[in-house]
Each structure stands twice: as C-alpha cells, then as structure tokens.
Coordinates of C-alpha atoms and ligand atoms in Angstrom, one line a residue:
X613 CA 304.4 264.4 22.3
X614 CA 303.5 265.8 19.0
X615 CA 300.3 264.8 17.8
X616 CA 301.9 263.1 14.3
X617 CA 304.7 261.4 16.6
X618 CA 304.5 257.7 16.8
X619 CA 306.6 255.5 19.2
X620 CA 307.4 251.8 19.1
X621 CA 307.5 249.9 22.7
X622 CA 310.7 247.3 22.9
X623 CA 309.2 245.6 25.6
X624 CA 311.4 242.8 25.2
X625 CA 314.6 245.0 25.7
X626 CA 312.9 246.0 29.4
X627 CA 311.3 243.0 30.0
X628 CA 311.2 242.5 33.9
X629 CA 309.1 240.6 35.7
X630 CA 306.6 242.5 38.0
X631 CA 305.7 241.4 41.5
X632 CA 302.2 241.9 42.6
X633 CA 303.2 244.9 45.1
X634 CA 304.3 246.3 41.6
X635 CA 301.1 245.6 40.0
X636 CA 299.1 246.7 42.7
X637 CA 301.0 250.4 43.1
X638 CA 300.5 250.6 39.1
X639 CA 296.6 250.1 39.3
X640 CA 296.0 251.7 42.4
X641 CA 295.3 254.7 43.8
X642 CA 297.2 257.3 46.4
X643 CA 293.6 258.8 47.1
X644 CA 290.9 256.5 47.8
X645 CA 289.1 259.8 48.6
X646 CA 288.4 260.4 45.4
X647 CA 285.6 258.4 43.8
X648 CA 287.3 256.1 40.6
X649 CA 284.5 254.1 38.6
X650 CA 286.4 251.2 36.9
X651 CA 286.2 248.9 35.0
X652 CA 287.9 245.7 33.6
X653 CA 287.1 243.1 30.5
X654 CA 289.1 241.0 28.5
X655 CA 288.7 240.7 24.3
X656 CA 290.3 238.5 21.3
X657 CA 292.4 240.7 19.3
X658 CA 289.3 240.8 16.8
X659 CA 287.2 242.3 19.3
X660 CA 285.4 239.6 20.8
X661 CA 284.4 239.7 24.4
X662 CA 283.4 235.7 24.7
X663 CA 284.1 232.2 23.2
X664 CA 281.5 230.2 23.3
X665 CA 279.1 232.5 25.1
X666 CA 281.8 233.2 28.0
X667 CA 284.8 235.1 28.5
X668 CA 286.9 232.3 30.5
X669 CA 288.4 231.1 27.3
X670 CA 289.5 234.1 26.3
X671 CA 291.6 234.3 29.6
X672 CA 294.4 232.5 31.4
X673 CA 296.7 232.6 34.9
X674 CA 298.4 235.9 33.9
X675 CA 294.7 237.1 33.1
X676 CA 293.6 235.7 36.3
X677 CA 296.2 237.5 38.1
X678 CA 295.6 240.9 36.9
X679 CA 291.6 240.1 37.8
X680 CA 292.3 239.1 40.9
X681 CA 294.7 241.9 42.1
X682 CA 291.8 244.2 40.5
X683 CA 289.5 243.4 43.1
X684 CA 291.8 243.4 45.9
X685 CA 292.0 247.1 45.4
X686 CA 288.3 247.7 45.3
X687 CA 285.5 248.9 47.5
X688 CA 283.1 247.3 45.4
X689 CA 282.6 245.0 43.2
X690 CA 279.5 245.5 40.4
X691 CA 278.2 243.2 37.7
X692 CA 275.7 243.0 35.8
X693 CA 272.5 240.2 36.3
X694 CA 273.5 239.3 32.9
X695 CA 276.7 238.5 33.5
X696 CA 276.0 236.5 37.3
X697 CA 273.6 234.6 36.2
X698 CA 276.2 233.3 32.2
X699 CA 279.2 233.2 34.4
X700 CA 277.6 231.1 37.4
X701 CA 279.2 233.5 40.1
X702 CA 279.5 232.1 43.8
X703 CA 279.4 234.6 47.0
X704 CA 282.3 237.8 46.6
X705 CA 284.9 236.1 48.4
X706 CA 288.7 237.0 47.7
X707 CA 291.4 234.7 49.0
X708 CA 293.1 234.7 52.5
X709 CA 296.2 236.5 51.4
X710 CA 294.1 239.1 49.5
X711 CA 292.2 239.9 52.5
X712 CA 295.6 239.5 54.6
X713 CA 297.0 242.1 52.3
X714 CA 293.7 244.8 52.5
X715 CA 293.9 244.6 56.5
X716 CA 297.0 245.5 56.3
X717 CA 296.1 248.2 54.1
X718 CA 293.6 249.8 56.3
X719 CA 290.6 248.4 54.1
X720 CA 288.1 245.8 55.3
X721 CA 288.7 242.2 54.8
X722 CA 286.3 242.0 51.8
X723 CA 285.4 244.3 49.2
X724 CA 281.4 244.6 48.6
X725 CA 279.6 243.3 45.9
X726 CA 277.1 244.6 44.3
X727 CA 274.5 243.2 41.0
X728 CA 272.7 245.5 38.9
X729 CA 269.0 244.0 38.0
X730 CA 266.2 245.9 36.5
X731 CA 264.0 242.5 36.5
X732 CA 265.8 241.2 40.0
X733 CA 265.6 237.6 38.3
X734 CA 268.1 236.9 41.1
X735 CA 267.9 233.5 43.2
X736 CA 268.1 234.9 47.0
X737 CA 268.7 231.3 48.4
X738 CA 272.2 231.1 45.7
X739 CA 275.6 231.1 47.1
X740 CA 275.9 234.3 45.8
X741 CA 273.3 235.4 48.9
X742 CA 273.4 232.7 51.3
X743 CA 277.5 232.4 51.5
X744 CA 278.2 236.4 51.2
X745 CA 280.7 237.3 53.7
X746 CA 279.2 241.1 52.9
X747 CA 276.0 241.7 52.8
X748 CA 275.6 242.4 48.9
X749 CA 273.8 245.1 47.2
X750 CA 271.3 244.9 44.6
X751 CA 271.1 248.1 42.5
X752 CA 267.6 248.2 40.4
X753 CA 265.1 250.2 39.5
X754 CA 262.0 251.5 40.8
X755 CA 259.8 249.4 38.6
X756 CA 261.0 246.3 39.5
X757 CA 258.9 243.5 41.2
X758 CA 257.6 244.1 44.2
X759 CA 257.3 240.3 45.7
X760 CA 260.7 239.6 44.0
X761 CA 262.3 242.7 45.8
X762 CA 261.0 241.8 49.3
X763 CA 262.4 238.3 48.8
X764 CA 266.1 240.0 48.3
X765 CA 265.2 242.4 50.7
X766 CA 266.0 239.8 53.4
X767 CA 269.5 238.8 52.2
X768 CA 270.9 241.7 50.1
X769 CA 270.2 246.2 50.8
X770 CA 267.8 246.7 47.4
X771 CA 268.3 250.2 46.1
X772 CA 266.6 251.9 43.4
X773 CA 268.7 253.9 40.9
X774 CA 266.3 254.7 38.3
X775 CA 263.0 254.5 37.4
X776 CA 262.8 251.5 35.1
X777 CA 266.9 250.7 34.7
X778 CA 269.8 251.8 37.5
X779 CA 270.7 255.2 35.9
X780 CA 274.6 255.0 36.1
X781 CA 275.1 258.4 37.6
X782 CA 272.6 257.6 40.6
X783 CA 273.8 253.8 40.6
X784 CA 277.5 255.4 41.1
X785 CA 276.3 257.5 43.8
X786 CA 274.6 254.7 45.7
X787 CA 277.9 253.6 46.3
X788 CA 279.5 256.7 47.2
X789 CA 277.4 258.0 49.7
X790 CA 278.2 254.3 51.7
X791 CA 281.6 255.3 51.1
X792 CA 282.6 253.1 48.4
X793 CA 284.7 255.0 46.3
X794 CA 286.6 252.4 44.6
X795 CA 284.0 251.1 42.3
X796 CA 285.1 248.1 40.0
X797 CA 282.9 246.6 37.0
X798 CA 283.5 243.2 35.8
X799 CA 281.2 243.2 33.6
X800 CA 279.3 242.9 31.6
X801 CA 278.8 244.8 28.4
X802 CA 275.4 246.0 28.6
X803 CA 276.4 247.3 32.0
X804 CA 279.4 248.6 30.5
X805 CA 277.4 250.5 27.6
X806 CA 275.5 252.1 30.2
X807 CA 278.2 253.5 32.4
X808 CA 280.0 254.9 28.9
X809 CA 276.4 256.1 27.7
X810 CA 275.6 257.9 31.4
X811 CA 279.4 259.4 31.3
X812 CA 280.9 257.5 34.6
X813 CA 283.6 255.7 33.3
X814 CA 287.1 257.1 34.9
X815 CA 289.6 253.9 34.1
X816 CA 289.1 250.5 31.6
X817 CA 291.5 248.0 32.5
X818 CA 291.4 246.3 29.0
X819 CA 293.1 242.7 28.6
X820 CA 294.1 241.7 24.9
X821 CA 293.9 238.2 24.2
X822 CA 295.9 236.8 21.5
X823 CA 293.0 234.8 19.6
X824 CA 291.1 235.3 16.6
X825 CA 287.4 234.4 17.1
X826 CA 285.6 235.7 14.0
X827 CA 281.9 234.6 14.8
X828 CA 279.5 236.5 16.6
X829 CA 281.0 237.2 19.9
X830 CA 279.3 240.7 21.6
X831 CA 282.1 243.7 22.1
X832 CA 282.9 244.7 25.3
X833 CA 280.5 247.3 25.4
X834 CA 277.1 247.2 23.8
X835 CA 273.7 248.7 24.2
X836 CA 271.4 251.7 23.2
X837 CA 270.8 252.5 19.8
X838 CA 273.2 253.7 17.1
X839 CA 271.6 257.2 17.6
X840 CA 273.1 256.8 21.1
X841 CA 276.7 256.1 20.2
X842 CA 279.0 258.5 21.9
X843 CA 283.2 259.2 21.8
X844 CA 284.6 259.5 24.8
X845 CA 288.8 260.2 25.0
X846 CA 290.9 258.5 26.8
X847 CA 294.4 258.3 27.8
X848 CA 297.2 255.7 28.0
X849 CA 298.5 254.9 31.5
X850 CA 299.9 251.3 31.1
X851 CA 300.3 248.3 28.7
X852 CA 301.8 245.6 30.2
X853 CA 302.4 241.6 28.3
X854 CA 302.7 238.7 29.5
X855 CA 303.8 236.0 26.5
X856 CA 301.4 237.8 23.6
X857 CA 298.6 239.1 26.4
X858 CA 298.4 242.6 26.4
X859 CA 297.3 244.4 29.6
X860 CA 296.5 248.2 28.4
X861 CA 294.7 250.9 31.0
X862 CA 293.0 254.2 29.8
X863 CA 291.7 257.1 32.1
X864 CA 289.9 259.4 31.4
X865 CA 291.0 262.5 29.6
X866 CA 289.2 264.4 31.7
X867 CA 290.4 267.7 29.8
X868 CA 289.4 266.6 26.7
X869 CA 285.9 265.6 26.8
X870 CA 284.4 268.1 29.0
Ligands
LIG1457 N1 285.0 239.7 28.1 C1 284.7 240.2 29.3 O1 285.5 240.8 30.0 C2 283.3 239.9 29.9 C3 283.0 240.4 31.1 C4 281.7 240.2 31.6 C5 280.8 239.5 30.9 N2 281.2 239.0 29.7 C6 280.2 238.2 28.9 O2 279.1 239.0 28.6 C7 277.9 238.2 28.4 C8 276.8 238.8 29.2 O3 276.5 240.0 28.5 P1 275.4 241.1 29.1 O4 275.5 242.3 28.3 O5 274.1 240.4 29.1 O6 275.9 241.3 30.5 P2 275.5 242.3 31.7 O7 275.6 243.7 31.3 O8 276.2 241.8 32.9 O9 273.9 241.8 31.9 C9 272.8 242.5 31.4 C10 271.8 242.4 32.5 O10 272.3 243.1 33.6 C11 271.3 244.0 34.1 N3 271.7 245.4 33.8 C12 272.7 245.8 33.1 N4 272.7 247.1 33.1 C13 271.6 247.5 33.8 C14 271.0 248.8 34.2 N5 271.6 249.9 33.8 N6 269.9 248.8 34.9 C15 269.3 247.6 35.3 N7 269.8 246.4 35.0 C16 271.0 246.4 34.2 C17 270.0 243.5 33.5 O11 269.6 242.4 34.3 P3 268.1 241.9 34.4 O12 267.9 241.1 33.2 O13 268.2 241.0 35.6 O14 267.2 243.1 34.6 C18 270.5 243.1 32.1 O15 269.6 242.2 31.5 C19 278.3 236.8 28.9 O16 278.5 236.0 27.8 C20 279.6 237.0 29.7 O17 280.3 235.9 29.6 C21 282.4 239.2 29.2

C-alpha cells in the first residue's frame, strides 16, 4: 500500500458473524514457542479508559467475549496491584468450557496468574490466594517488604524483577523461563506504561467503546514523565465490530522500530 493510499472498510457489506473458533484462530498464535507479551484494554472513543473509576462501564457481552476468549489463549495472566485491588478480582478461574477447550488444546486447564506489586499491599487470605486453582505469582521488586513478602510467600512464588519496581524486561523473563510464553496484560495503565516504556509490548488488543466520557478518565497507558514519552509503530492485524464496538489489534512493527 502506498503510504498516501487510504481505504474505507464496508463492514456492513461483509458482515458475518464470527464463531469463537474464528475468534480464537484470529487472536492466536501457530507458535506458542515464541514468547508474545500482550495486552488488552478497552477506551471511550474520547480516550478514556474508566467511567466512574472502572472500566466495566465502558464494556458489554461482546466486550466480555473477546476478554474472555483472550485469556483462554494465555499462559498467563498479569495485572497490575492497582488494578486487583479497583476491580475487586476473585481467584484466576476461567469457565468449564474454556478449560474443556485448552485440554483439548494441549495447554493446562488454567492459565496462571500473575500481580505485579512493588508495595505487595496484597491481602494473602483474599480469594484471589486462598481459591487459586494455580498457584499465582507475585512479580515485585527487591525493596519490597520483607514481613509482607513472607506472608505471600506461603500462598503465591514472590519474584523480584527489579530493584525498587518489576523492570518489564526481567518481569517478562520471569515468565519465560517457567515457560510461559503467552503473556497477557489486562491491565492496568501504569503497568501498561511500563511495558511500552521498557520496550516489551508485541500485540494490544484495543476495544473501542462507543461513549463519550469527557471528564477525567486516565488513558490506557500512563506513567513516567513527559521526558520519558516514547513512539513505538505498530501494525494493523484486525478490527472487528460488533453494533458500534470496535475490536482493533496492532503488532509490533518489528521492522520499524528497531
Ligand atoms: N480500560 C481498561 O481496559 C482498564 C484495564 C485495567 C484497569 N483499568 C482501570 O485502571 C485503573 C487503575 O489504574 P492503575 O494505573 O493504578 O493500574 P495498575 O497499573 O494495575 O496498578 C498500578 C499499581 O500496580 C503495581 N505496578 C504497576 N506497574 C508496576 C511495576 N512496574 N512494578 C511494580 N509494581 C507495579 C503497583 O502496585 P503497588 O501499589 O501494590 O506497588 C502500582 O501502584 C482502575 O480504575 C481500573 O479500573 C482500566
């Protein structure tokens, strides 16, 4: 494509309903080999990545569905403290037919989870521990507290990945070297800031919700200083709709920016 072309989608002259097998081949991979860091948020047209302090308004069941299917095809699961602690997560569990469907796929029957905590301001008697069908991981740093580390020793594997913040590259790596390749961030954006900052970002599943929310809502990214603001191209793989939703994945354009 020429750089000055510009194409208009007719999505409604295609318009086909996709199963989830279809959904599922379009976001997954046909290497789990090789190591994919991704990530997945939702945003109001206007750039907003909560109403009201949280990101369920934003969503709804076609939203749900793509988030869903997302983890299914994941190792692990990471989120940021911030965001377990604003969205009131329970234990990593997917649904019977999800885990029916990894089995069958070779994977284990759960993906992992794993929380990113410099502070580990974590609860270890939650749901989020106590009810884990996986042991989950903590990923922090090495100056974190020493009584509150021992108490999540005993229900989560605690890794340091930095010296006072989980440094994205070594974070990633954590996860790698246990051979969890297929690394999926839900969030949230000072997590996401930091794996854009560090450079680890392969694939943003990017969800546009058809609201305008004006106010004072955070972007999907955030973090760092202005000083620290980087560019980093990427490419179009998919938008799909549903109704006026907009489902839209970038890769990295690997050639591009290195
Ligand atoms: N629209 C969306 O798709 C979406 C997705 C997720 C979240 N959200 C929204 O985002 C808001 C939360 O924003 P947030 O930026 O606070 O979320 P966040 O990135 O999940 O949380 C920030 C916290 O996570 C930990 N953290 C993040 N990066 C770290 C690093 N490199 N090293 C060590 N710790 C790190 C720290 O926890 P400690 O304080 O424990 O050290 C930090 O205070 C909520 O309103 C949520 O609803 C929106």
């Amino acid at each position: 494509m020429k750089p000055t072309e510009i194409h208009q989608l007719h999505p409604q002259r295609s318009l086909h309903a996709l199963g989830d097998d279809d959904i599922l081949t379009l976001y997954g991979t046909t290497d789990r080999a090789v190591p994919v860091v991704r990530a997945n948020f939702i945003a109001s047209i206007d750039g907003s990545s909560t109403v009201g302090g949280l990101s369920g308004g934003l969503g709804g069941p076609a939203d749900k569905r793509v988030f869903d299917l997302l983890r299914r095809l994941s190792d692990v699961i990471v989120v940021g403290a911030g965001t377990l602690r604003s969205e009131k997560y329970d234990a990593m569990r997917l649904s019977m037919e999800a885990s029916r469907w990894r089995v069958d796929q070779g994977l284990t029957a759960q993906p992992h989870f794993a929380i990113v905590s410099a502070t580990l301001d974590l609860d270890p008697s939650s749901d989020v521990f106590a009810n884990a069908p996986v042991r989950p991981l903590v990923l922090t740093a090495e100056s974190a507290d020493p009584s509150r580390r021992h108490r999540l020793d005993r229900v989560a594997d605690v890794v340091s990945c930095g010296d006072v913040r989980a440094e994205a590259e070594q974070l990633v790596e954590a996860l790698i070297s246990r051979g969890l390749t297929q690394v999926h961030c839900e969030g949230g954006p000072h997590l996401l800031g930091t794996l854009i900052a560090d450079d680890v970002l392969d694939e943003l599943c990017l969800t546009t919700s058809p609201l305008l929310e004006g106010g004072i809502g955070p972007r999907i990214a955030s973090g760092g200083a202005d000083a620290d603001a980087v560019s980093r191209p990427m490419s179009l793989n998919h938008v799909l709709m549903s109704a006026s939703m907009l489902f839209i994945k970038y890769s990295r354009s690997r050639e591009a920016s290195r």
